[in-house]
Amino acid sequence: MIEFMDESTDKYLGVRVSGKLTDEDYKNVLVPRLEEAFKNYGKLDFLVHMDGFEGWDAHAAWDDMSFGLKHAGDFDKLAVVGGPKWVEWAVKAFRFMFKGEVRTYQDDQLEKAWEWVAG
C-alpha cells in the first residue's frame, strides 16, 4: 500500500509504503499525485518511509523502475527511511542515476529525514 503522509505540502511530499506494492498502488495513488506536483512545482523533494515494506509484485517493480528513470532529474532531494537492509544498499548503489541529493535514514530517524526534505 502507498499512502501520502499528512506532512506532505506543495513540493515536499512523503509517502508511507507497506506490504507488497502493486500496479494499482502506482497507477491509482503515487503516479497521479506526483505527476500533478511535477506540473505545479517542477522539481520535488520526496520522502519514502518504508514502514512494513515487503517488496513489489512484478508489474509494480516495473512501474517503480520506469517512473524512477523517467523522473530521475525531477527530484531535488530524495530521502528513503527504514526498510530492509537490501533497500538501503540498492538506494546507495543506484543514487548516481538521480540528479538530486539522495539520503537514507534508519526507521527511527523519520523526523530528521522530514527536516532535511523540507529544509
Tab-separated table of N, CA, C and O in Angstrom, residues 2-112:
chain	number	residue	atom	x	y	z
A	2	ILE	N	0.482	2.248	-0.733
A	2	ILE	CA	1.143	3.548	-0.739
A	2	ILE	C	0.137	4.572	-0.254
A	2	ILE	O	-0.973	4.646	-0.775
A	3	GLU	N	0.536	5.357	0.743
A	3	GLU	CA	-0.330	6.444	1.199
A	3	GLU	C	0.511	7.683	1.437
A	3	GLU	O	1.634	7.600	1.949
A	4	PHE	N	-0.017	8.820	1.012
A	4	PHE	CA	0.689	10.081	1.221
A	4	PHE	C	0.587	10.478	2.678
A	4	PHE	O	-0.464	10.345	3.307
A	5	MET	N	1.686	10.977	3.199
A	5	MET	CA	1.760	11.351	4.602
A	5	MET	C	1.130	12.731	4.808
A	5	MET	O	1.153	13.574	3.903
A	6	ASP	N	0.572	12.952	5.994
A	6	ASP	CA	-0.096	14.214	6.320
A	6	ASP	C	0.844	15.408	6.207
A	6	ASP	O	0.391	16.520	5.947
A	7	GLU	N	2.123	15.206	6.402
A	7	GLU	CA	3.097	16.289	6.341
A	7	GLU	C	3.337	16.802	4.920
A	7	GLU	O	3.965	17.830	4.725
A	8	SER	N	2.833	16.099	3.922
A	8	SER	CA	3.046	16.473	2.524
A	8	SER	C	2.388	17.813	2.210
A	8	SER	O	1.217	18.022	2.509
A	9	THR	N	3.176	18.718	1.615
A	9	THR	CA	2.657	20.008	1.168
A	9	THR	C	3.428	20.442	-0.068
A	9	THR	O	4.637	20.244	-0.162
A	10	ASP	N	2.732	21.042	-0.994
A	10	ASP	CA	3.344	21.632	-2.175
A	10	ASP	C	4.375	20.686	-2.808
A	10	ASP	O	4.027	19.612	-3.223
A	11	LYS	N	5.641	21.126	-2.841
A	11	LYS	CA	6.695	20.334	-3.489
A	11	LYS	C	7.367	19.369	-2.523
A	11	LYS	O	8.281	18.650	-2.888
A	12	TYR	N	6.939	19.359	-1.264
A	12	TYR	CA	7.511	18.480	-0.235
A	12	TYR	C	6.535	17.345	0.018
A	12	TYR	O	5.536	17.518	0.718
A	13	LEU	N	6.823	16.198	-0.562
A	13	LEU	CA	5.890	15.084	-0.491
A	13	LEU	C	6.536	13.887	0.177
A	13	LEU	O	7.726	13.606	-0.016
A	14	GLY	N	5.730	13.177	0.955
A	14	GLY	CA	6.198	11.967	1.591
A	14	GLY	C	5.143	10.885	1.483
A	14	GLY	O	3.944	11.166	1.522
A	15	VAL	N	5.608	9.651	1.320
A	15	VAL	CA	4.702	8.510	1.270
A	15	VAL	C	5.149	7.461	2.274
A	15	VAL	O	6.326	7.346	2.600
A	16	ARG	N	4.175	6.733	2.770
A	16	ARG	CA	4.429	5.567	3.604
A	16	ARG	C	4.080	4.359	2.741
A	16	ARG	O	2.988	4.278	2.178
A	17	VAL	N	5.047	3.467	2.588
A	17	VAL	CA	4.803	2.252	1.814
A	17	VAL	C	4.845	1.061	2.759
A	17	VAL	O	5.716	0.969	3.616
A	18	SER	N	3.875	0.179	2.586
A	18	SER	CA	3.804	-1.003	3.447
A	18	SER	C	3.278	-2.179	2.639
A	18	SER	O	2.625	-2.007	1.611
A	19	GLY	N	3.588	-3.358	3.118
A	19	GLY	CA	3.151	-4.570	2.438
A	19	GLY	C	3.822	-4.720	1.084
A	19	GLY	O	4.881	-4.163	0.819
A	20	LYS	N	3.187	-5.477	0.223
A	20	LYS	CA	3.694	-5.717	-1.128
A	20	LYS	C	3.009	-4.743	-2.078
A	20	LYS	O	1.777	-4.730	-2.179
A	21	LEU	N	3.787	-3.922	-2.763
A	21	LEU	CA	3.233	-2.906	-3.649
A	21	LEU	C	2.758	-3.531	-4.956
A	21	LEU	O	3.354	-4.472	-5.461
A	22	THR	N	1.675	-2.940	-5.489
A	22	THR	CA	1.055	-3.447	-6.704
A	22	THR	C	1.000	-2.367	-7.779
A	22	THR	O	1.206	-1.183	-7.509
A	23	ASP	N	0.689	-2.779	-8.983
A	23	ASP	CA	0.496	-1.866	-10.103
A	23	ASP	C	-0.567	-0.825	-9.760
A	23	ASP	O	-0.417	0.359	-10.076
A	24	GLU	N	-1.627	-1.237	-9.091
A	24	GLU	CA	-2.700	-0.320	-8.713
A	24	GLU	C	-2.206	0.759	-7.748
A	24	GLU	O	-2.654	1.902	-7.812
A	25	ASP	N	-1.290	0.412	-6.850
A	25	ASP	CA	-0.712	1.408	-5.942
A	25	ASP	C	-0.044	2.536	-6.736
A	25	ASP	O	-0.171	3.708	-6.398
A	26	TYR	N	0.662	2.171	-7.774
A	26	TYR	CA	1.348	3.166	-8.593
A	26	TYR	C	0.365	3.954	-9.449
A	26	TYR	O	0.388	5.181	-9.459
A	27	LYS	N	-0.498	3.246	-10.169
A	27	LYS	CA	-1.395	3.909	-11.122
A	27	LYS	C	-2.495	4.722	-10.453
A	27	LYS	O	-2.927	5.731	-11.005
A	28	ASN	N	-2.949	4.298	-9.293
A	28	ASN	CA	-4.084	4.977	-8.650
A	28	ASN	C	-3.691	5.933	-7.541
A	28	ASN	O	-4.485	6.804	-7.173
A	29	VAL	N	-2.504	5.783	-6.972
A	29	VAL	CA	-2.118	6.606	-5.827
A	29	VAL	C	-0.879	7.448	-6.124
A	29	VAL	O	-0.934	8.678	-6.135
A	30	LEU	N	0.237	6.805	-6.371
A	30	LEU	CA	1.511	7.514	-6.448
A	30	LEU	C	1.666	8.363	-7.709
A	30	LEU	O	1.916	9.570	-7.635
A	31	VAL	N	1.549	7.753	-8.860
A	31	VAL	CA	1.849	8.442	-10.110
A	31	VAL	C	0.952	9.659	-10.342
A	31	VAL	O	1.471	10.743	-10.668
A	32	PRO	N	-0.365	9.572	-10.173
A	32	PRO	CA	-1.182	10.768	-10.429
A	32	PRO	C	-0.797	11.966	-9.554
A	32	PRO	O	-0.692	13.090	-10.047
A	33	ARG	N	-0.545	11.724	-8.275
A	33	ARG	CA	-0.213	12.847	-7.387
A	33	ARG	C	1.170	13.415	-7.703
A	33	ARG	O	1.356	14.630	-7.696
A	34	LEU	N	2.133	12.555	-7.977
A	34	LEU	CA	3.457	13.067	-8.314
A	34	LEU	C	3.458	13.803	-9.647
A	34	LEU	O	4.082	14.866	-9.775
A	35	GLU	N	2.768	13.286	-10.639
A	35	GLU	CA	2.709	13.964	-11.936
A	35	GLU	C	2.075	15.343	-11.789
A	35	GLU	O	2.543	16.320	-12.385
A	36	GLU	N	1.034	15.446	-10.990
A	36	GLU	CA	0.388	16.746	-10.736
A	36	GLU	C	1.362	17.692	-10.031
A	36	GLU	O	1.446	18.877	-10.360
A	37	ALA	N	2.104	17.183	-9.058
A	37	ALA	CA	3.074	18.008	-8.340
A	37	ALA	C	4.206	18.454	-9.263
A	37	ALA	O	4.641	19.614	-9.192
A	38	PHE	N	4.691	17.580	-10.141
A	38	PHE	CA	5.717	17.982	-11.112
A	38	PHE	C	5.197	19.124	-11.980
A	38	PHE	O	5.911	20.085	-12.259
A	39	LYS	N	3.948	18.991	-12.409
A	39	LYS	CA	3.346	20.013	-13.264
A	39	LYS	C	3.248	21.355	-12.524
A	39	LYS	O	3.519	22.410	-13.106
A	40	ASN	N	2.881	21.319	-11.248
A	40	ASN	CA	2.670	22.543	-10.489
A	40	ASN	C	3.936	23.162	-9.915
A	40	ASN	O	4.007	24.381	-9.752
A	41	TYR	N	4.924	22.342	-9.554
A	41	TYR	CA	6.082	22.851	-8.813
A	41	TYR	C	7.429	22.577	-9.481
A	41	TYR	O	8.460	23.007	-8.968
A	42	GLY	N	7.439	21.846	-10.570
A	42	GLY	CA	8.720	21.498	-11.180
A	42	GLY	C	9.371	20.379	-10.395
A	42	GLY	O	8.793	19.310	-10.229
A	43	LYS	N	10.537	20.632	-9.860
A	43	LYS	CA	11.256	19.608	-9.097
A	43	LYS	C	10.649	19.451	-7.706
A	43	LYS	O	10.152	20.401	-7.118
A	44	LEU	N	10.738	18.216	-7.193
A	44	LEU	CA	10.145	17.890	-5.900
A	44	LEU	C	11.200	17.440	-4.911
A	44	LEU	O	12.280	16.982	-5.289
A	45	ASP	N	10.852	17.549	-3.648
A	45	ASP	CA	11.605	16.951	-2.547
A	45	ASP	C	10.707	15.841	-2.014
A	45	ASP	O	9.550	16.085	-1.653
A	46	PHE	N	11.237	14.618	-1.942
A	46	PHE	CA	10.385	13.440	-1.742
A	46	PHE	C	10.972	12.534	-0.679
A	46	PHE	O	12.172	12.267	-0.652
A	47	LEU	N	10.096	12.063	0.187
A	47	LEU	CA	10.479	11.138	1.254
A	47	LEU	C	9.675	9.848	1.102
A	47	LEU	O	8.460	9.902	0.866
A	48	VAL	N	10.343	8.731	1.220
A	48	VAL	CA	9.694	7.416	1.192
A	48	VAL	C	9.972	6.739	2.529
A	48	VAL	O	11.129	6.463	2.857
A	49	HIS	N	8.907	6.504	3.301
A	49	HIS	CA	9.041	5.794	4.583
A	49	HIS	C	8.609	4.351	4.354
A	49	HIS	O	7.438	4.076	4.093
A	50	MET	N	9.554	3.447	4.446
A	50	MET	CA	9.288	2.029	4.223
A	50	MET	C	8.877	1.395	5.549
A	50	MET	O	9.710	0.907	6.297
A	51	ASP	N	7.595	1.440	5.809
A	51	ASP	CA	7.022	1.033	7.081
A	51	ASP	C	6.316	-0.318	6.915
A	51	ASP	O	5.141	-0.369	6.586
A	52	GLY	N	7.066	-1.400	7.064
A	52	GLY	CA	6.493	-2.726	6.826
A	52	GLY	C	6.514	-3.109	5.358
A	52	GLY	O	5.749	-3.966	4.915
A	53	PHE	N	7.409	-2.497	4.596
A	53	PHE	CA	7.545	-2.768	3.169
A	53	PHE	C	8.009	-4.204	2.949
A	53	PHE	O	8.957	-4.669	3.568
A	54	GLU	N	7.325	-4.914	2.009
A	54	GLU	CA	7.635	-6.315	1.723
A	54	GLU	C	8.047	-6.551	0.276
A	54	GLU	O	8.218	-7.689	-0.136
A	55	GLY	N	8.166	-5.482	-0.519
A	55	GLY	CA	8.567	-5.641	-1.907
A	55	GLY	C	7.463	-5.269	-2.877
A	55	GLY	O	6.484	-4.622	-2.520
A	56	TRP	N	7.666	-5.673	-4.124
A	56	TRP	CA	6.749	-5.349	-5.203
A	56	TRP	C	6.283	-6.618	-5.885
A	56	TRP	O	7.011	-7.605	-5.930
A	57	ASP	N	5.089	-6.562	-6.497
A	57	ASP	CA	4.780	-7.619	-7.454
A	57	ASP	C	5.512	-7.241	-8.738
A	57	ASP	O	6.097	-6.152	-8.845
A	58	ALA	N	5.546	-8.120	-9.718
A	58	ALA	CA	6.362	-7.901	-10.911
A	58	ALA	C	5.980	-6.619	-11.652
A	58	ALA	O	6.850	-5.857	-12.074
A	59	HIS	N	4.692	-6.372	-11.795
A	59	HIS	CA	4.252	-5.178	-12.524
A	59	HIS	C	4.623	-3.911	-11.759
A	59	HIS	O	5.052	-2.918	-12.345
A	60	ALA	N	4.471	-3.932	-10.455
A	60	ALA	CA	4.819	-2.764	-9.641
A	60	ALA	C	6.321	-2.487	-9.671
A	60	ALA	O	6.745	-1.329	-9.679
A	61	ALA	N	7.137	-3.530	-9.716
A	61	ALA	CA	8.584	-3.342	-9.814
A	61	ALA	C	8.923	-2.616	-11.115
A	61	ALA	O	9.757	-1.708	-11.132
A	62	TRP	N	8.259	-3.002	-12.188
A	62	TRP	CA	8.453	-2.324	-13.470
A	62	TRP	C	7.978	-0.877	-13.385
A	62	TRP	O	8.649	0.039	-13.871
A	63	ASP	N	6.817	-0.649	-12.772
A	63	ASP	CA	6.297	0.710	-12.601
A	63	ASP	C	7.302	1.578	-11.853
A	63	ASP	O	7.574	2.720	-12.239
A	64	ASP	N	7.861	1.035	-10.784
A	64	ASP	CA	8.801	1.782	-9.957
A	64	ASP	C	10.049	2.142	-10.768
A	64	ASP	O	10.497	3.293	-10.757
A	65	MET	N	10.599	1.174	-11.470
A	65	MET	CA	11.813	1.411	-12.236
A	65	MET	C	11.567	2.403	-13.374
A	65	MET	O	12.335	3.351	-13.559
A	66	SER	N	10.503	2.213	-14.135
A	66	SER	CA	10.265	3.086	-15.286
A	66	SER	C	9.920	4.509	-14.843
A	66	SER	O	10.389	5.480	-15.449
A	67	PHE	N	9.156	4.665	-13.776
A	67	PHE	CA	8.833	6.001	-13.277
A	67	PHE	C	10.098	6.679	-12.746
A	67	PHE	O	10.336	7.862	-12.993
A	68	GLY	N	10.910	5.930	-12.017
A	68	GLY	CA	12.150	6.478	-11.486
A	68	GLY	C	13.092	6.939	-12.581
A	68	GLY	O	13.712	8.001	-12.480
A	69	LEU	N	13.216	6.165	-13.642
A	69	LEU	CA	14.087	6.557	-14.755
A	69	LEU	C	13.542	7.776	-15.487
A	69	LEU	O	14.298	8.682	-15.852
A	70	LYS	N	12.235	7.815	-15.681
A	70	LYS	CA	11.598	8.944	-16.367
A	70	LYS	C	11.823	10.248	-15.606
A	70	LYS	O	12.020	11.297	-16.209
A	71	HIS	N	11.798	10.175	-14.286
A	71	HIS	CA	11.868	11.386	-13.458
A	71	HIS	C	13.172	11.492	-12.659
A	71	HIS	O	13.227	12.210	-11.662
A	72	ALA	N	14.211	10.844	-13.118
A	72	ALA	CA	15.475	10.838	-12.378
A	72	ALA	C	16.019	12.235	-12.130
A	72	ALA	O	16.674	12.476	-11.125
A	73	GLY	N	15.733	13.178	-13.008
A	73	GLY	CA	16.212	14.540	-12.844
A	73	GLY	C	15.209	15.479	-12.218
A	73	GLY	O	15.449	16.686	-12.142
A	74	ASP	N	14.088	14.962	-11.768
A	74	ASP	CA	12.992	15.806	-11.281
A	74	ASP	C	12.873	15.883	-9.765
A	74	ASP	O	11.910	16.444	-9.246
A	75	PHE	N	13.826	15.302	-9.056
A	75	PHE	CA	13.820	15.369	-7.599
A	75	PHE	C	15.052	16.135	-7.133
A	75	PHE	O	16.173	15.772	-7.491
A	76	ASP	N	14.844	17.192	-6.349
A	76	ASP	CA	15.981	17.882	-5.737
A	76	ASP	C	16.526	17.065	-4.583
A	76	ASP	O	17.728	16.967	-4.392
A	77	LYS	N	15.614	16.495	-3.787
A	77	LYS	CA	16.001	15.672	-2.640
A	77	LYS	C	15.147	14.414	-2.628
A	77	LYS	O	13.945	14.462	-2.901
A	78	LEU	N	15.774	13.309	-2.281
A	78	LEU	CA	15.068	12.036	-2.110
A	78	LEU	C	15.593	11.390	-0.838
A	78	LEU	O	16.795	11.131	-0.716
A	79	ALA	N	14.696	11.165	0.117
A	79	ALA	CA	15.050	10.505	1.371
A	79	ALA	C	14.323	9.169	1.441
A	79	ALA	O	13.119	9.099	1.189
A	80	VAL	N	15.049	8.120	1.782
A	80	VAL	CA	14.460	6.798	1.980
A	80	VAL	C	14.676	6.441	3.440
A	80	VAL	O	15.810	6.397	3.918
A	81	VAL	N	13.569	6.184	4.135
A	81	VAL	CA	13.603	5.942	5.575
A	81	VAL	C	13.180	4.507	5.858
A	81	VAL	O	12.102	4.076	5.435
A	82	GLY	N	14.022	3.805	6.603
A	82	GLY	CA	13.693	2.447	7.033
A	82	GLY	C	13.741	1.444	5.909
A	82	GLY	O	14.386	1.648	4.884
A	83	GLY	N	13.051	0.343	6.124
A	83	GLY	CA	13.007	-0.730	5.138
A	83	GLY	C	14.085	-1.765	5.378
A	83	GLY	O	14.969	-1.593	6.222
A	84	PRO	N	14.010	-2.846	4.634
A	84	PRO	CA	15.021	-3.894	4.743
A	84	PRO	C	16.405	-3.361	4.366
A	84	PRO	O	16.523	-2.394	3.614
A	85	LYS	N	17.434	-3.980	4.866
A	85	LYS	CA	18.810	-3.553	4.607
A	85	LYS	C	19.116	-3.528	3.112
A	85	LYS	O	19.832	-2.647	2.639
A	86	TRP	N	18.564	-4.464	2.339
A	86	TRP	CA	18.836	-4.504	0.904
A	86	TRP	C	18.339	-3.246	0.200
A	86	TRP	O	18.898	-2.830	-0.811
A	87	VAL	N	17.288	-2.615	0.737
A	87	VAL	CA	16.776	-1.378	0.139
A	87	VAL	C	17.819	-0.272	0.281
A	87	VAL	O	18.099	0.456	-0.670
A	88	GLU	N	18.404	-0.151	1.466
A	88	GLU	CA	19.442	0.856	1.686
A	88	GLU	C	20.617	0.626	0.731
A	88	GLU	O	21.135	1.567	0.121
A	89	TRP	N	21.040	-0.615	0.572
A	89	TRP	CA	22.138	-0.937	-0.345
A	89	TRP	C	21.773	-0.556	-1.786
A	89	TRP	O	22.584	0.003	-2.509
A	90	ALA	N	20.544	-0.893	-2.191
A	90	ALA	CA	20.108	-0.587	-3.556
A	90	ALA	C	20.056	0.922	-3.796
A	90	ALA	O	20.490	1.409	-4.852
A	91	VAL	N	19.537	1.662	-2.822
A	91	VAL	CA	19.474	3.118	-2.955
A	91	VAL	C	20.881	3.691	-3.103
A	91	VAL	O	21.136	4.529	-3.967
A	92	LYS	N	21.788	3.241	-2.273
A	92	LYS	CA	23.165	3.740	-2.341
A	92	LYS	C	23.838	3.343	-3.659
A	92	LYS	O	24.584	4.122	-4.244
A	93	ALA	N	23.561	2.150	-4.146
A	93	ALA	CA	24.179	1.679	-5.380
A	93	ALA	C	23.674	2.432	-6.612
A	93	ALA	O	24.435	2.646	-7.563
A	94	PHE	N	22.402	2.844	-6.596
A	94	PHE	CA	21.804	3.466	-7.778
A	94	PHE	C	21.574	4.965	-7.635
A	94	PHE	O	20.984	5.582	-8.514
A	95	ARG	N	22.052	5.572	-6.556
A	95	ARG	CA	21.819	7.006	-6.374
A	95	ARG	C	22.481	7.847	-7.453
A	95	ARG	O	22.065	8.966	-7.697
A	96	PHE	N	23.478	7.313	-8.125
A	96	PHE	CA	24.135	8.062	-9.198
A	96	PHE	C	23.162	8.388	-10.334
A	96	PHE	O	23.396	9.305	-11.118
A	97	MET	N	22.058	7.645	-10.444
A	97	MET	CA	21.084	7.867	-11.503
A	97	MET	C	20.255	9.126	-11.273
A	97	MET	O	19.688	9.664	-12.220
A	98	PHE	N	20.166	9.580	-10.019
A	98	PHE	CA	19.376	10.758	-9.697
A	98	PHE	C	20.256	11.999	-9.736
A	98	PHE	O	21.390	11.982	-9.276
A	99	LYS	N	19.722	13.065	-10.271
A	99	LYS	CA	20.480	14.311	-10.357
A	99	LYS	C	20.475	15.051	-9.012
A	99	LYS	O	21.392	15.803	-8.719
A	100	GLY	N	19.455	14.833	-8.203
A	100	GLY	CA	19.365	15.481	-6.900
A	100	GLY	C	20.130	14.705	-5.845
A	100	GLY	O	20.768	13.694	-6.107
A	101	GLU	N	20.014	15.193	-4.613
A	101	GLU	CA	20.690	14.553	-3.483
A	101	GLU	C	19.826	13.429	-2.926
A	101	GLU	O	18.611	13.581	-2.788
A	102	VAL	N	20.458	12.311	-2.603
A	102	VAL	CA	19.757	11.144	-2.068
A	102	VAL	C	20.378	10.783	-0.720
A	102	VAL	O	21.602	10.699	-0.603
A	103	ARG	N	19.508	10.574	0.269
A	103	ARG	CA	19.982	10.150	1.590
A	103	ARG	C	19.112	9.006	2.097
A	103	ARG	O	17.926	8.936	1.786
A	104	THR	N	19.722	8.155	2.896
A	104	THR	CA	18.976	7.093	3.564
A	104	THR	C	19.015	7.353	5.068
A	104	THR	O	19.977	7.918	5.595
A	105	TYR	N	17.942	6.939	5.732
A	105	TYR	CA	17.794	7.123	7.176
A	105	TYR	C	17.260	5.837	7.793
A	105	TYR	O	16.497	5.106	7.145
A	106	GLN	N	17.631	5.612	9.036
A	106	GLN	CA	17.079	4.494	9.789
A	106	GLN	C	15.618	4.807	10.128
A	106	GLN	O	15.203	5.967	10.146
A	107	ASP	N	14.839	3.790	10.422
A	107	ASP	CA	13.411	3.953	10.691
A	107	ASP	C	13.139	4.941	11.825
A	107	ASP	O	12.167	5.684	11.774
A	108	ASP	N	14.005	4.981	12.817
A	108	ASP	CA	13.781	5.882	13.947
A	108	ASP	C	14.232	7.317	13.658
A	108	ASP	O	14.189	8.181	14.526
A	109	GLN	N	14.627	7.609	12.416
A	109	GLN	CA	15.072	8.944	12.026
A	109	GLN	C	14.085	9.644	11.085
A	109	GLN	O	14.460	10.558	10.348
A	110	LEU	N	12.821	9.236	11.145
A	110	LEU	CA	11.813	9.807	10.251
A	110	LEU	C	11.720	11.325	10.406
A	110	LEU	O	11.687	12.050	9.416
A	111	GLU	N	11.691	11.823	11.622
A	111	GLU	CA	11.587	13.267	11.847
A	111	GLU	C	12.798	13.996	11.256
A	111	GLU	O	12.655	15.039	10.615
A	112	LYS	N	13.968	13.456	11.461
A	112	LYS	CA	15.198	14.040	10.913
A	112	LYS	C	15.140	14.069	9.380
A	112	LYS	O	15.546	15.047	8.745
